[in-house]
Short mmCIF file of C-alpha atoms and ligand atoms in Angstrom, two decimals:
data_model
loop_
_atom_site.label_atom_id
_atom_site.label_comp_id
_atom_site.label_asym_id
_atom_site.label_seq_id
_atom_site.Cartn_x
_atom_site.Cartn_y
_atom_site.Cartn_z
CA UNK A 1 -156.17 75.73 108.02
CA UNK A 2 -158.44 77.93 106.47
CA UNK A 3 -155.76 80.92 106.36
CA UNK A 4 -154.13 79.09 103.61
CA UNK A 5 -157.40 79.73 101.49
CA UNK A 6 -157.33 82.84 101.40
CA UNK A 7 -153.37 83.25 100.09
CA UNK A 8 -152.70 87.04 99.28
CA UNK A 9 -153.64 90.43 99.68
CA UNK A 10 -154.80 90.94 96.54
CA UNK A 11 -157.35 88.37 97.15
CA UNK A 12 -158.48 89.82 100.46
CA UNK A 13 -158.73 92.99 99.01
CA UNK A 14 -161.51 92.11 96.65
CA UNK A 15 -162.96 89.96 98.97
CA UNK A 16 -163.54 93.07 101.04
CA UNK A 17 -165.19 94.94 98.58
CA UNK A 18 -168.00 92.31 99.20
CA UNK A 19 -168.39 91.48 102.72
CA UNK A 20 -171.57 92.16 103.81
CA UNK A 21 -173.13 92.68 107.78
CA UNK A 22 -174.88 89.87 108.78
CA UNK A 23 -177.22 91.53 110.82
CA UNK A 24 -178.42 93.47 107.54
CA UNK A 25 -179.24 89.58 106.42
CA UNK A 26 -182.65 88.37 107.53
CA UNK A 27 -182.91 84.09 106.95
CA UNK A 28 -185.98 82.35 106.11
CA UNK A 29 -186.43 79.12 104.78
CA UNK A 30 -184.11 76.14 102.63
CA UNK A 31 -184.60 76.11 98.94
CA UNK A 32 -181.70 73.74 98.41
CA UNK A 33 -179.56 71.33 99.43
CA UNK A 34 -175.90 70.90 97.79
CA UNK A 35 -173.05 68.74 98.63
CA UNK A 36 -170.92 71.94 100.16
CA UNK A 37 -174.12 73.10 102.28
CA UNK A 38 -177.70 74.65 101.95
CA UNK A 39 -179.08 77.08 100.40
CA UNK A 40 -181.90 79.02 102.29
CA UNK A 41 -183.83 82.18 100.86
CA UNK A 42 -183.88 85.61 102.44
CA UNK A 43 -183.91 89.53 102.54
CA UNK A 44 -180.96 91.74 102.87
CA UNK A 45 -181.24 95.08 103.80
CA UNK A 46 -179.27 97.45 101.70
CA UNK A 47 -177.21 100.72 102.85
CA UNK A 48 -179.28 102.76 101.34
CA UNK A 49 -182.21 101.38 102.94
CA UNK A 50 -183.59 99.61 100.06
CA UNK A 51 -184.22 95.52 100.57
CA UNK A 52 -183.43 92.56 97.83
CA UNK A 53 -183.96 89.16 98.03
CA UNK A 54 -181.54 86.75 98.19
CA UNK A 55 -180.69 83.48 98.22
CA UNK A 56 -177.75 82.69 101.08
CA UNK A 57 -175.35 79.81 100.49
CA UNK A 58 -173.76 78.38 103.23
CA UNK A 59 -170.93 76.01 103.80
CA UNK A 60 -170.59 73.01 106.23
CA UNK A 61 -169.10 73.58 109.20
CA UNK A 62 -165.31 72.18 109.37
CA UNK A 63 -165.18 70.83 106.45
CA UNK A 64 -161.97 71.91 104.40
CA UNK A 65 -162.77 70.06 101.42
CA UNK A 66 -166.53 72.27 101.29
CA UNK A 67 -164.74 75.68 102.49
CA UNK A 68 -162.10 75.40 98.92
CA UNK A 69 -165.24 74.76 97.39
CA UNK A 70 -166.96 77.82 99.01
CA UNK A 71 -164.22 79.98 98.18
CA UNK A 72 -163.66 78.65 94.90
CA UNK A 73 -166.95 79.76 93.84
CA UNK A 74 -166.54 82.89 95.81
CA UNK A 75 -163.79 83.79 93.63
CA UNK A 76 -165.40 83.12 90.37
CA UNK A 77 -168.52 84.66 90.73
CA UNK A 78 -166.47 88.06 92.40
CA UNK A 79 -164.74 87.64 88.81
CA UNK A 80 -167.60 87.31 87.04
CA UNK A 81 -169.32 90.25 89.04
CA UNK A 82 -166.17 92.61 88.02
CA UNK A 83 -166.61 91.44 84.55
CA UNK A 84 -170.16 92.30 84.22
CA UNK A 85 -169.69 95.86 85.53
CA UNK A 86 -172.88 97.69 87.13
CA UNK A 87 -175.06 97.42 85.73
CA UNK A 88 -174.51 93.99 84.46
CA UNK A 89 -173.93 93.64 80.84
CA UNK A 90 -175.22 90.19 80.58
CA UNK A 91 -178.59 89.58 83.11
CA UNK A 92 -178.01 85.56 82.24
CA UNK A 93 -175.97 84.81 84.82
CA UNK A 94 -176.86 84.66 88.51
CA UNK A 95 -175.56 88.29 90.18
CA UNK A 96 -173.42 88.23 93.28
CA UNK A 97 -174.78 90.42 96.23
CA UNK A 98 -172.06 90.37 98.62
CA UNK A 99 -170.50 87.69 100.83
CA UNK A 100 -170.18 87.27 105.18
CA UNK A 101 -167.27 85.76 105.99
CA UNK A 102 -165.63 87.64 108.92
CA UNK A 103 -168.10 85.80 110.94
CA UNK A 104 -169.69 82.16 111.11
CA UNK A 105 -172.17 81.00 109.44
CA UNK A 106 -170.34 82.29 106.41
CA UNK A 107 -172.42 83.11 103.34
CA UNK A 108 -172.53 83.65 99.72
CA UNK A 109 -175.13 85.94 98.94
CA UNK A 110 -177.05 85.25 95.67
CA UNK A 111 -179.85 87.32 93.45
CA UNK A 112 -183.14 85.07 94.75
CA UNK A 113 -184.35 83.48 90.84
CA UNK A 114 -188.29 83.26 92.14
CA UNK A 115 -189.02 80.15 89.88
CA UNK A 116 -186.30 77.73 90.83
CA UNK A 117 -184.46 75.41 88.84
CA UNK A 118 -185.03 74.32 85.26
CA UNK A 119 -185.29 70.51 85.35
CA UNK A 120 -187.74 70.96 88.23
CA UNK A 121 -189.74 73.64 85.63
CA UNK A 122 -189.49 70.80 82.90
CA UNK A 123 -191.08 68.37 84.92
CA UNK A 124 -193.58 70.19 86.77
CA UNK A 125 -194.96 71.24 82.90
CA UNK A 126 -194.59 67.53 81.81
CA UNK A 127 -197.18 66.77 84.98
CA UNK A 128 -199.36 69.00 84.27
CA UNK A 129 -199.61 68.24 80.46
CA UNK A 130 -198.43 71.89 79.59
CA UNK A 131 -195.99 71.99 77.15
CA UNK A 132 -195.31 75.97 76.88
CA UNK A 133 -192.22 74.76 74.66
CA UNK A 134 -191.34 77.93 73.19
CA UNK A 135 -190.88 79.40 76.74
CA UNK A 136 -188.09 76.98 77.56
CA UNK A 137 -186.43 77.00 74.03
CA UNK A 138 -186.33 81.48 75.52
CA UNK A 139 -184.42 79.97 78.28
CA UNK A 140 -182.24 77.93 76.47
CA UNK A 141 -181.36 81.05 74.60
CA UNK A 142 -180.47 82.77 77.81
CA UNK A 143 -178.21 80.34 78.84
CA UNK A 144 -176.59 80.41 75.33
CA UNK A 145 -175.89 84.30 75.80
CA UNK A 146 -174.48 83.49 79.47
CA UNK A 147 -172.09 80.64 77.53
CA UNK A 148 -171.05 83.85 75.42
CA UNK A 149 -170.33 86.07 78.11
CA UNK A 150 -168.23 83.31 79.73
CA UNK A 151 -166.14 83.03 76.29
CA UNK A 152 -165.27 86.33 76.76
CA UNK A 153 -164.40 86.38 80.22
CA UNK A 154 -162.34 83.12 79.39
CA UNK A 155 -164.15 81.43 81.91
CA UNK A 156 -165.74 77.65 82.08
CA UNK A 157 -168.37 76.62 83.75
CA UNK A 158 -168.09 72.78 83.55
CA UNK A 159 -171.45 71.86 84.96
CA UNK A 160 -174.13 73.22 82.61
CA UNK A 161 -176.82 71.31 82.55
CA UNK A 162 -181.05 72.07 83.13
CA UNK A 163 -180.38 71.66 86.99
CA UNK A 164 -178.16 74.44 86.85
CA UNK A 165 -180.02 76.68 85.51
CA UNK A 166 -182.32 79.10 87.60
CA UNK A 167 -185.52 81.02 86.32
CA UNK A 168 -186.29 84.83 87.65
CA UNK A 169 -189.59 85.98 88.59
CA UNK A 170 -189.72 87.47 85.48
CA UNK A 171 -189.46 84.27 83.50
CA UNK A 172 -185.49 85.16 82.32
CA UNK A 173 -182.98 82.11 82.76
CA UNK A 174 -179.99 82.38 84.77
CA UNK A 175 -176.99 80.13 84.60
CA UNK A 176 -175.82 79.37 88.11
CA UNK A 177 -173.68 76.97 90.29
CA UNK A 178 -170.28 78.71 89.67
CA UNK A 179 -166.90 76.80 90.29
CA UNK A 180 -168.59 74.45 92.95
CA UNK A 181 -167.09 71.52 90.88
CA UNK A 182 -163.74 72.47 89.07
CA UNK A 183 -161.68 71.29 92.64
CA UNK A 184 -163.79 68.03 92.50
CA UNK A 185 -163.09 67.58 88.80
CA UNK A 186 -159.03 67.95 89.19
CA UNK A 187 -158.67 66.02 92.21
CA UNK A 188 -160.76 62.88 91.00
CA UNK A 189 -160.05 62.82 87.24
CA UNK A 190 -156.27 61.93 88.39
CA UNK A 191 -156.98 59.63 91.05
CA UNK A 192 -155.63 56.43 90.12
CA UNK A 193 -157.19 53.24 91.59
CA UNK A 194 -156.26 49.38 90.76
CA UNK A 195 -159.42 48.35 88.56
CA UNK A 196 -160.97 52.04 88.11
CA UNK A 197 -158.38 54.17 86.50
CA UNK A 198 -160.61 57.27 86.38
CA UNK A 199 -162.89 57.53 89.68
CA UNK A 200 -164.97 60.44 88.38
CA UNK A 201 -168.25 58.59 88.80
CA UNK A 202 -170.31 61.68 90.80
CA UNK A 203 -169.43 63.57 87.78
CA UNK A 204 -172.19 64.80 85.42
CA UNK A 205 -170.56 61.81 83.04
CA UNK A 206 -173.89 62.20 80.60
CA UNK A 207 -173.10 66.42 80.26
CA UNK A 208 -169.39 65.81 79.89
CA UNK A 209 -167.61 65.90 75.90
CA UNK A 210 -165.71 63.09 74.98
CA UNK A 211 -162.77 65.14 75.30
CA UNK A 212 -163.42 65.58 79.15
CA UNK A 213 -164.12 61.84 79.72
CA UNK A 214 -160.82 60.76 77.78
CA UNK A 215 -158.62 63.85 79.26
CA UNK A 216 -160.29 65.78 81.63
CA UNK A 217 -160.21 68.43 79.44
CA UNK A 218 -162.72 71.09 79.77
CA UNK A 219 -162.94 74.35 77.70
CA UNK A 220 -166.07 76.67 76.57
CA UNK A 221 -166.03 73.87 73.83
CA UNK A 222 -167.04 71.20 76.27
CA UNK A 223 -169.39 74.05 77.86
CA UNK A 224 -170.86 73.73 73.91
CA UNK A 225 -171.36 70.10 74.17
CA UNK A 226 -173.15 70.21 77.80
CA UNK A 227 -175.55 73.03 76.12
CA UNK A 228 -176.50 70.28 73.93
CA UNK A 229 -177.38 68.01 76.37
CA UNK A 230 -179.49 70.87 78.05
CA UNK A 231 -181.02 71.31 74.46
CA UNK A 232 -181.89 67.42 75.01
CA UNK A 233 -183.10 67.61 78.50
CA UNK A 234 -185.42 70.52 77.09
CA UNK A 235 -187.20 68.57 74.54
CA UNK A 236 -187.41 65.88 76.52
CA UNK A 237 -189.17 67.72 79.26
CA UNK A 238 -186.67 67.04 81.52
CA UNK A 239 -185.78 63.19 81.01
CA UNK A 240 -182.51 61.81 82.59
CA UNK A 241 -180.29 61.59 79.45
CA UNK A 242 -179.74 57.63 78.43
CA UNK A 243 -177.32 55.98 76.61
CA UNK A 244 -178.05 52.38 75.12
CA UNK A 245 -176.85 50.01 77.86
CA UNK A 246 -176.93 50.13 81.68
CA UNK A 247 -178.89 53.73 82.66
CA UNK A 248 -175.64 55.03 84.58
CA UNK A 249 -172.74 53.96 82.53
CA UNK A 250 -169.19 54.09 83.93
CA UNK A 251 -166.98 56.53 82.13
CA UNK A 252 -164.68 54.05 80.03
CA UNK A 253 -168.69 52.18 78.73
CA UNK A 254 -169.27 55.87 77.79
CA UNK A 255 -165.94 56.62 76.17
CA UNK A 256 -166.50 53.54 73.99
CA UNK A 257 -170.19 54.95 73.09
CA UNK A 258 -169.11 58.15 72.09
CA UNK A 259 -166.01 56.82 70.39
CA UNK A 260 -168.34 55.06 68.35
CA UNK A 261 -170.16 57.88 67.07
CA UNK A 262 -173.37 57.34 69.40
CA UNK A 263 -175.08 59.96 70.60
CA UNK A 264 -178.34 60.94 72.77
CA UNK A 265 -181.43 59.61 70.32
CA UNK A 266 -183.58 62.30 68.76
CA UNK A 267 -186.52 62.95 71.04
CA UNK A 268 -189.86 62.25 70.88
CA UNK A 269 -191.61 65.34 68.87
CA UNK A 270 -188.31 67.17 68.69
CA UNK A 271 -187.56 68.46 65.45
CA UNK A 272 -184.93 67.57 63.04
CA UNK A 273 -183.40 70.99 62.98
CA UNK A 274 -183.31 71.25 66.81
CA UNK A 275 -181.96 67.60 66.61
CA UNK A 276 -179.28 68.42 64.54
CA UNK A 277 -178.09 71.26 66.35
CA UNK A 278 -177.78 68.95 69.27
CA UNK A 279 -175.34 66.41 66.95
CA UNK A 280 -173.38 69.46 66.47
CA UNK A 281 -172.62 70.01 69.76
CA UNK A 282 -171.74 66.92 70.43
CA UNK A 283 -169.04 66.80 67.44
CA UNK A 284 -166.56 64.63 68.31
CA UNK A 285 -164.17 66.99 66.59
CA UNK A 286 -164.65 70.65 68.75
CA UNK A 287 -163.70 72.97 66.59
CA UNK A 288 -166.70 71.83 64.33
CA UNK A 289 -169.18 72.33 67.64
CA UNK A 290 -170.86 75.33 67.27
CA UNK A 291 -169.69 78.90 69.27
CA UNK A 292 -172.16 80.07 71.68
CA UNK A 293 -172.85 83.11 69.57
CA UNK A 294 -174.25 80.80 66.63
CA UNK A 295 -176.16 78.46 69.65
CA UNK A 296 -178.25 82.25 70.01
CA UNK A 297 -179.24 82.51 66.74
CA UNK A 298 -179.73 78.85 66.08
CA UNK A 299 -182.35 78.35 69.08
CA UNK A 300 -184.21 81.36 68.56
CA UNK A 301 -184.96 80.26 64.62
CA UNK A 302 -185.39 76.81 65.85
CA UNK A 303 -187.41 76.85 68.68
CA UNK A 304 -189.67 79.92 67.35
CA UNK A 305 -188.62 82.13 70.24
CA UNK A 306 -190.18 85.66 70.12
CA UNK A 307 -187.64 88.33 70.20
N1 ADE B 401 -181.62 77.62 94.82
C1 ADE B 401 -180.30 77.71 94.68
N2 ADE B 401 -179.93 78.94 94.34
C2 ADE B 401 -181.06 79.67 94.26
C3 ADE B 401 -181.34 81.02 93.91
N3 ADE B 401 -180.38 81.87 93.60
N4 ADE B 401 -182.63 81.41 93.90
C4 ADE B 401 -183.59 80.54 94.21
N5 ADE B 401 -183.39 79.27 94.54
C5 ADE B 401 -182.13 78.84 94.56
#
């Protein structure tokens, strides 16, 4: 019953604010593929005439499970939208453009980030032997001033990480991928099972803070320790992170790493500064982590970003 989703007026009321005429929305093709649905890019035509891209996210058909999901992230990013105000006081995180959901296909409408995901940038410039560094240590800054703006709003993202992360046309980073997790993270972390206490296995395990392995506890703090995985994935060009041992460790092998005091190695060409900002991050003590504020000023000196 999807009624049940959407519980009060309240709710509705803001929801209105956003809903959006589908025949305004013109579809072209997929750009992505998550577990809740695709994601195809488009055109919407605005009241006053004017026409945006956008990138449409859409929701599997009958599937309650995806439709919390859907309006979970709804609901954050409408939060996140009133938070910003118009115009947006922080342009690092992705900008809601209005929802359709009086009618199926139901869609979250999404500002269109031209030059797709991080990783895939990081990889692409690791092909073709062009290592414009300095240009991803900018974007790592960007995400660091979305991680502020989150603080403030008291929000957590609980998924950042390079594949979350979109670029703009004009080369600025965008932190994206609101909310889609936080049901999935609540309802596995407790599930109890005979030999595998913790079943959170198609969790980013490798992004997650010791804290959030041992207690599934997840605060802007453990946001702090996933930015220093991104920092990792960065100067790695995009390598999947590894741990000594098997290459997807379960979460009690990781616990035991981390317990340990083992972390992510420094990489290759990385320097020590950048590498010990990373060790920060992933203090196992997080009030010693650094805020996002300091993460700003840290990767600007030292990645040599222009400002
Ligand atoms: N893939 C997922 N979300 C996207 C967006 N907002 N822009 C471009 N590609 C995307």
């Amino acid at each position: 019953n999807l009624e049940e989703l959407v519980t009060t007026d309240d709710f509705e009321q803001r929801l209105l604010r956003w809903e959006k005429d589908p025949r305004m929305l013109d579809l072209a093709e997929m750009v992505g593929q998550g577990k809740f649905g695709h994601v195809l890019r488009g055109t919407f035509r605005n009241s006053n005439g004017s026409v945006s891209e956008v990138a449409a996210k859409t929701v599997h058909q009958k599937d309650l499970q995806a439709h919390r999901a859907f309006y979970h992230e709804m609901t954050i990013l409408i939060t996140i939208q009133e938070g910003l105000g118009t115009p947006a006081r922080c342009t690092n995180i992705i900008q809601l453009r209005g929802i359709v959901t009086k009618s199926d296909p139901k869609y979250i409408l999404i500002e269109y980030a031209d030059r797709g995901d991080l990783l895939s940038a990081l990889r692409q410039a690791r092909n073709r032997d062009d290592h414009h560094e300095p240009n991803f240590w900018g974007l790592a800054v960007d995400v660091a001033r979305a991680l502020a703006f989150l603080q403030e709003l008291k929000l957590v993202h609980r998924d950042v990480a390079a594949r979350n992360v979109l670029i703009s046309a004009n080369g600025e980073g965008k932190l994206a991928d609101f909310g889609l997790s936080r049901d999935i993270y609540t309802d596995s972390i407790y599930t109890q099972e005979a030999d595998n206490p913790i079943q959170i296995n198609h969790l980013p395990l490798k992004w997650m803070a010791l804290e959030s392995l041992r207690d599934g506890e997840f605060t802007h703090k453990t946001d702090v320790w996933a930015y220093g995985v991104l920092l990792w994935e960065i100067a790695t060009m995009g390598n999947e992170p590894v741990y000594p041992g098997p290459l997807r460790p379960d979460c009690h092998h990781l616990i035991q790493l981390l317990e340990k005091g083992c972390r992510l190695r420094i990489p290759h060409g990385c320097s020590v500064d950048m590498y010990r900002l990373m060790l920060r991050c992933w203090n196992a003590d997080h009030d010693r982590r650094p805020e996002p504020q300091d993460l700003i000023k840290a990767v600007q000196l030292h990645g040599n970003v222009q400002t």
